[in-house]
Amino acid sequence: EEKVEAVLLVFMDEEEIVKRYKQAHAAKLMHQVCLGGLLEHVVSLCGLIDHVQQNYPWLNRDLLIAGAFLHDLGKVHELEYERSIDYTDCGKLLGHIAIGLKMLDRKSQDIEDFPFNLKLLLEHVLLSHHGQLEFGSPVQPATAEALMFHLLDNADSKMEAIRQALEETEATQIWTDRVRAVG
């Protein structure tokens, strides 16, 4: 628990990361496409984690909360949004999962005696959060926490895409436009 908090604080102590994290979009097209969208997504995930914890108290809450904070951390360097939202060169070439993994690796080295197993579990949540290889995850979830995190992340992003579509739909319309995130 103490080391999970330490790794999060290492990121929050860096002014530039905090600034970009507060401004970042959660995605370019699918969900929470607005300034601060990433933070909205993370806060929503933390709320979902607390609800799930009531049904599954044996899950490691600290790992799930850290996963919420870290899973899309790479988006602070993947996307640019000063004039319009687009991918950076780094985002196009590496993607947010690889960027976030590199950031976690670098920052965890700054923490004395950071447990190898904890780092491995955090890395796995980051690497598997899209759930399937065809959706960009290099690996599929292989722990209970990684699977639960993927399910929550997937649900939150899809429900937000639906909410946005409903908000944009005229009161006289029966149907929303097609919502790509849910097919």
mmCIF file of C-alpha atoms in Angstrom:
data_model
loop_
_atom_site.group_PDB
_atom_site.id
_atom_site.type_symbol
_atom_site.label_atom_id
_atom_site.label_comp_id
_atom_site.label_asym_id
_atom_site.label_seq_id
_atom_site.Cartn_x
_atom_site.Cartn_y
_atom_site.Cartn_z
ATOM 1 C CA GLU A 1 0.000 0.000 0.000
ATOM 2 C CA GLU A 2 2.769 2.410 0.965
ATOM 3 C CA LYS A 3 4.711 1.720 -2.257
ATOM 4 C CA VAL A 4 1.587 2.129 -4.419
ATOM 5 C CA GLU A 5 1.043 5.541 -2.867
ATOM 6 C CA ALA A 6 4.713 6.366 -3.388
ATOM 7 C CA VAL A 7 4.600 5.651 -7.120
ATOM 8 C CA LEU A 8 1.514 7.832 -7.554
ATOM 9 C CA LEU A 9 3.085 10.659 -5.559
ATOM 10 C CA VAL A 10 6.240 10.518 -7.697
ATOM 11 C CA PHE A 11 4.072 11.401 -10.700
ATOM 12 C CA MET A 12 2.028 14.006 -8.827
ATOM 13 C CA ASP A 13 5.200 15.723 -7.643
ATOM 14 C CA GLU A 14 6.147 16.537 -11.245
ATOM 15 C CA GLU A 15 4.497 19.833 -12.154
ATOM 16 C CA GLU A 16 4.499 19.297 -15.934
ATOM 17 C CA ILE A 17 2.834 15.873 -15.657
ATOM 18 C CA VAL A 18 0.172 17.238 -13.300
ATOM 19 C CA LYS A 19 -0.545 20.143 -15.666
ATOM 20 C CA ARG A 20 -0.842 17.891 -18.705
ATOM 21 C CA TYR A 21 -2.837 15.254 -16.774
ATOM 22 C CA LYS A 22 -5.438 17.857 -15.773
ATOM 23 C CA GLN A 23 -5.801 19.060 -19.366
ATOM 24 C CA ALA A 24 -5.573 15.793 -21.304
ATOM 25 C CA HIS A 25 -8.465 14.306 -23.209
ATOM 26 C CA ALA A 26 -9.356 10.709 -22.383
ATOM 27 C CA ALA A 27 -9.357 9.901 -26.112
ATOM 28 C CA LYS A 28 -9.266 11.527 -29.530
ATOM 29 C CA LEU A 29 -12.668 10.280 -30.669
ATOM 30 C CA MET A 30 -14.372 7.732 -28.440
ATOM 31 C CA HIS A 31 -15.029 9.130 -24.956
ATOM 32 C CA GLN A 32 -14.394 12.162 -22.744
ATOM 33 C CA VAL A 33 -13.087 14.129 -25.701
ATOM 34 C CA CYS A 34 -12.638 17.410 -23.877
ATOM 35 C CA LEU A 35 -10.069 19.256 -21.819
ATOM 36 C CA GLY A 36 -9.915 17.438 -18.500
ATOM 37 C CA GLY A 37 -11.538 14.347 -19.992
ATOM 38 C CA LEU A 38 -8.775 12.042 -18.768
ATOM 39 C CA LEU A 39 -9.223 13.241 -15.200
ATOM 40 C CA GLU A 40 -13.026 12.803 -15.486
ATOM 41 C CA HIS A 41 -12.465 9.243 -16.707
ATOM 42 C CA VAL A 42 -10.067 8.444 -13.855
ATOM 43 C CA VAL A 43 -12.391 9.875 -11.201
ATOM 44 C CA SER A 44 -15.267 7.859 -12.647
ATOM 45 C CA LEU A 45 -13.141 4.704 -12.591
ATOM 46 C CA CYS A 46 -12.206 5.286 -8.943
ATOM 47 C CA GLY A 47 -15.902 5.506 -8.078
ATOM 48 C CA LEU A 48 -16.599 2.280 -9.958
ATOM 49 C CA ILE A 49 -13.696 0.587 -8.171
ATOM 50 C CA ASP A 50 -15.206 1.525 -4.802
ATOM 51 C CA HIS A 51 -18.563 0.032 -5.843
ATOM 52 C CA VAL A 52 -16.971 -3.161 -7.148
ATOM 53 C CA GLN A 53 -14.903 -3.484 -3.986
ATOM 54 C CA GLN A 54 -18.149 -3.954 -2.041
ATOM 55 C CA ASN A 55 -18.962 -7.096 -4.046
ATOM 56 C CA TYR A 56 -15.399 -8.344 -4.405
ATOM 57 C CA PRO A 57 -13.538 -7.266 -1.251
ATOM 58 C CA TRP A 58 -10.741 -9.730 -1.973
ATOM 59 C CA LEU A 59 -9.555 -7.663 -4.952
ATOM 60 C CA ASN A 60 -6.529 -5.457 -4.314
ATOM 61 C CA ARG A 61 -8.111 -1.977 -4.222
ATOM 62 C CA ASP A 62 -4.738 -0.193 -4.168
ATOM 63 C CA LEU A 63 -3.707 -1.948 -7.375
ATOM 64 C CA LEU A 64 -7.026 -1.038 -9.025
ATOM 65 C CA ILE A 65 -6.826 2.624 -7.960
ATOM 66 C CA ALA A 66 -3.211 2.833 -9.143
ATOM 67 C CA GLY A 67 -4.332 1.218 -12.406
ATOM 68 C CA ALA A 68 -6.980 3.914 -12.803
ATOM 69 C CA PHE A 69 -4.399 6.667 -12.378
ATOM 70 C CA LEU A 70 -1.694 5.021 -14.492
ATOM 71 C CA HIS A 71 -3.509 3.157 -17.294
ATOM 72 C CA ASP A 72 -3.861 6.170 -19.614
ATOM 73 C CA LEU A 73 -0.978 8.211 -18.204
ATOM 74 C CA GLY A 74 0.810 7.944 -21.551
ATOM 75 C CA LYS A 75 -1.931 10.097 -23.072
ATOM 76 C CA VAL A 76 -0.278 13.166 -21.570
ATOM 77 C CA HIS A 77 2.371 12.666 -24.259
ATOM 78 C CA GLU A 78 0.315 10.759 -26.872
ATOM 79 C CA LEU A 79 -2.135 13.565 -27.615
ATOM 80 C CA GLU A 80 -1.730 17.271 -28.205
ATOM 81 C CA TYR A 81 -4.669 19.599 -27.782
ATOM 82 C CA GLU A 82 -3.380 23.146 -27.859
ATOM 83 C CA ARG A 83 -5.053 24.098 -31.169
ATOM 84 C CA SER A 84 -6.925 20.907 -32.007
ATOM 85 C CA ILE A 85 -6.743 17.362 -30.733
ATOM 86 C CA ASP A 86 -4.309 15.164 -32.610
ATOM 87 C CA TYR A 87 -1.613 12.587 -31.999
ATOM 88 C CA THR A 88 1.928 13.686 -31.271
ATOM 89 C CA ASP A 89 4.789 12.012 -33.120
ATOM 90 C CA CYS A 90 5.435 9.998 -29.960
ATOM 91 C CA GLY A 91 1.751 9.054 -29.817
ATOM 92 C CA LYS A 92 1.709 7.938 -33.441
ATOM 93 C CA LEU A 93 4.909 5.918 -33.134
ATOM 94 C CA LEU A 94 4.507 4.387 -29.655
ATOM 95 C CA GLY A 95 0.937 4.827 -28.393
ATOM 96 C CA HIS A 96 -0.178 5.614 -24.857
ATOM 97 C CA ILE A 97 0.330 2.111 -23.460
ATOM 98 C CA ALA A 98 4.031 1.993 -24.359
ATOM 99 C CA ILE A 99 4.532 5.620 -23.314
ATOM 100 C CA GLY A 100 2.864 4.988 -19.949
ATOM 101 C CA LEU A 101 4.894 1.830 -19.392
ATOM 102 C CA LYS A 102 8.123 3.757 -19.991
ATOM 103 C CA MET A 103 6.991 6.507 -17.617
ATOM 104 C CA LEU A 104 6.156 3.961 -14.906
ATOM 105 C CA ASP A 105 9.489 2.215 -15.361
ATOM 106 C CA ARG A 106 11.414 5.482 -15.083
ATOM 107 C CA LYS A 107 9.517 6.785 -12.050
ATOM 108 C CA SER A 108 9.488 3.489 -10.130
ATOM 109 C CA GLN A 109 13.296 3.510 -10.272
ATOM 110 C CA ASP A 110 13.179 6.720 -8.211
ATOM 111 C CA ILE A 111 11.537 4.859 -5.322
ATOM 112 C CA GLU A 112 13.868 3.068 -2.960
ATOM 113 C CA ASP A 113 13.210 -0.692 -2.701
ATOM 114 C CA PHE A 114 10.210 -0.583 -5.037
ATOM 115 C CA PRO A 115 8.956 -4.208 -5.030
ATOM 116 C CA PHE A 116 9.538 -6.048 -8.301
ATOM 117 C CA ASN A 117 6.235 -7.951 -7.987
ATOM 118 C CA LEU A 118 4.238 -4.761 -7.464
ATOM 119 C CA LYS A 119 5.871 -3.165 -10.495
ATOM 120 C CA LEU A 120 5.068 -6.289 -12.515
ATOM 121 C CA LEU A 121 1.395 -6.192 -11.459
ATOM 122 C CA LEU A 122 1.102 -2.468 -12.261
ATOM 123 C CA GLU A 123 2.756 -2.994 -15.637
ATOM 124 C CA HIS A 124 0.336 -5.825 -16.367
ATOM 125 C CA VAL A 125 -2.694 -3.639 -15.638
ATOM 126 C CA LEU A 126 -1.321 -0.994 -18.013
ATOM 127 C CA LEU A 127 -0.446 -3.493 -20.737
ATOM 128 C CA SER A 128 -3.754 -5.383 -20.585
ATOM 129 C CA HIS A 129 -6.303 -2.627 -19.982
ATOM 130 C CA HIS A 130 -7.701 -2.760 -23.536
ATOM 131 C CA GLY A 131 -8.435 -6.414 -22.876
ATOM 132 C CA GLN A 132 -7.673 -7.917 -26.260
ATOM 133 C CA LEU A 133 -4.761 -7.911 -28.656
ATOM 134 C CA GLU A 134 -6.906 -6.582 -31.510
ATOM 135 C CA PHE A 135 -7.835 -3.542 -29.375
ATOM 136 C CA GLY A 136 -4.207 -2.615 -28.715
ATOM 137 C CA SER A 137 -3.302 -4.509 -25.562
ATOM 138 C CA PRO A 138 0.024 -6.305 -25.939
ATOM 139 C CA VAL A 139 -1.283 -8.945 -23.496
ATOM 140 C CA GLN A 140 -4.670 -10.076 -22.219
ATOM 141 C CA PRO A 141 -5.606 -9.671 -18.546
ATOM 142 C CA ALA A 142 -4.117 -12.536 -16.531
ATOM 143 C CA THR A 143 -4.930 -11.464 -12.961
ATOM 144 C CA ALA A 144 -8.272 -10.796 -11.297
ATOM 145 C CA GLU A 145 -7.406 -7.119 -10.851
ATOM 146 C CA ALA A 146 -6.296 -6.704 -14.466
ATOM 147 C CA LEU A 147 -9.498 -8.325 -15.724
ATOM 148 C CA MET A 148 -11.698 -6.241 -13.429
ATOM 149 C CA PHE A 149 -9.852 -3.093 -14.401
ATOM 150 C CA HIS A 150 -10.303 -3.845 -18.103
ATOM 151 C CA LEU A 151 -14.030 -4.449 -17.583
ATOM 152 C CA LEU A 152 -14.468 -1.195 -15.651
ATOM 153 C CA ASP A 153 -12.400 0.834 -18.124
ATOM 154 C CA ASN A 154 -14.337 -0.613 -21.041
ATOM 155 C CA ALA A 155 -17.708 0.014 -19.377
ATOM 156 C CA ASP A 156 -16.849 3.571 -18.371
ATOM 157 C CA SER A 157 -15.578 4.575 -21.793
ATOM 158 C CA LYS A 158 -18.575 3.046 -23.594
ATOM 159 C CA MET A 159 -21.157 4.508 -21.233
ATOM 160 C CA GLU A 160 -19.566 7.943 -21.602
ATOM 161 C CA ALA A 161 -19.687 7.611 -25.400
ATOM 162 C CA ILE A 162 -23.388 6.754 -25.144
ATOM 163 C CA ARG A 163 -24.020 9.676 -22.780
ATOM 164 C CA GLN A 164 -22.315 12.040 -25.228
ATOM 165 C CA ALA A 165 -24.427 10.695 -28.112
ATOM 166 C CA LEU A 166 -27.636 11.116 -26.110
ATOM 167 C CA GLU A 167 -26.636 14.659 -25.184
ATOM 168 C CA GLU A 168 -26.032 15.519 -28.853
ATOM 169 C CA THR A 169 -29.315 14.000 -30.033
ATOM 170 C CA GLU A 170 -32.209 16.351 -30.756
ATOM 171 C CA ALA A 171 -35.264 15.858 -28.550
ATOM 172 C CA THR A 172 -37.341 15.084 -31.658
ATOM 173 C CA GLN A 173 -35.053 12.230 -32.760
ATOM 174 C CA ILE A 174 -35.881 8.645 -31.846
ATOM 175 C CA TRP A 175 -32.335 7.361 -32.355
ATOM 176 C CA THR A 176 -28.873 8.715 -31.729
ATOM 177 C CA ASP A 177 -26.311 8.761 -34.478
ATOM 178 C CA ARG A 178 -24.222 5.593 -34.603
ATOM 179 C CA VAL A 179 -21.981 5.340 -31.528
ATOM 180 C CA ARG A 180 -18.688 3.914 -32.809
ATOM 181 C CA ALA A 181 -17.490 2.915 -29.322
ATOM 182 C CA VAL A 182 -20.304 0.395 -28.930
ATOM 183 C CA GLY A 183 -20.813 -0.572 -32.582
#
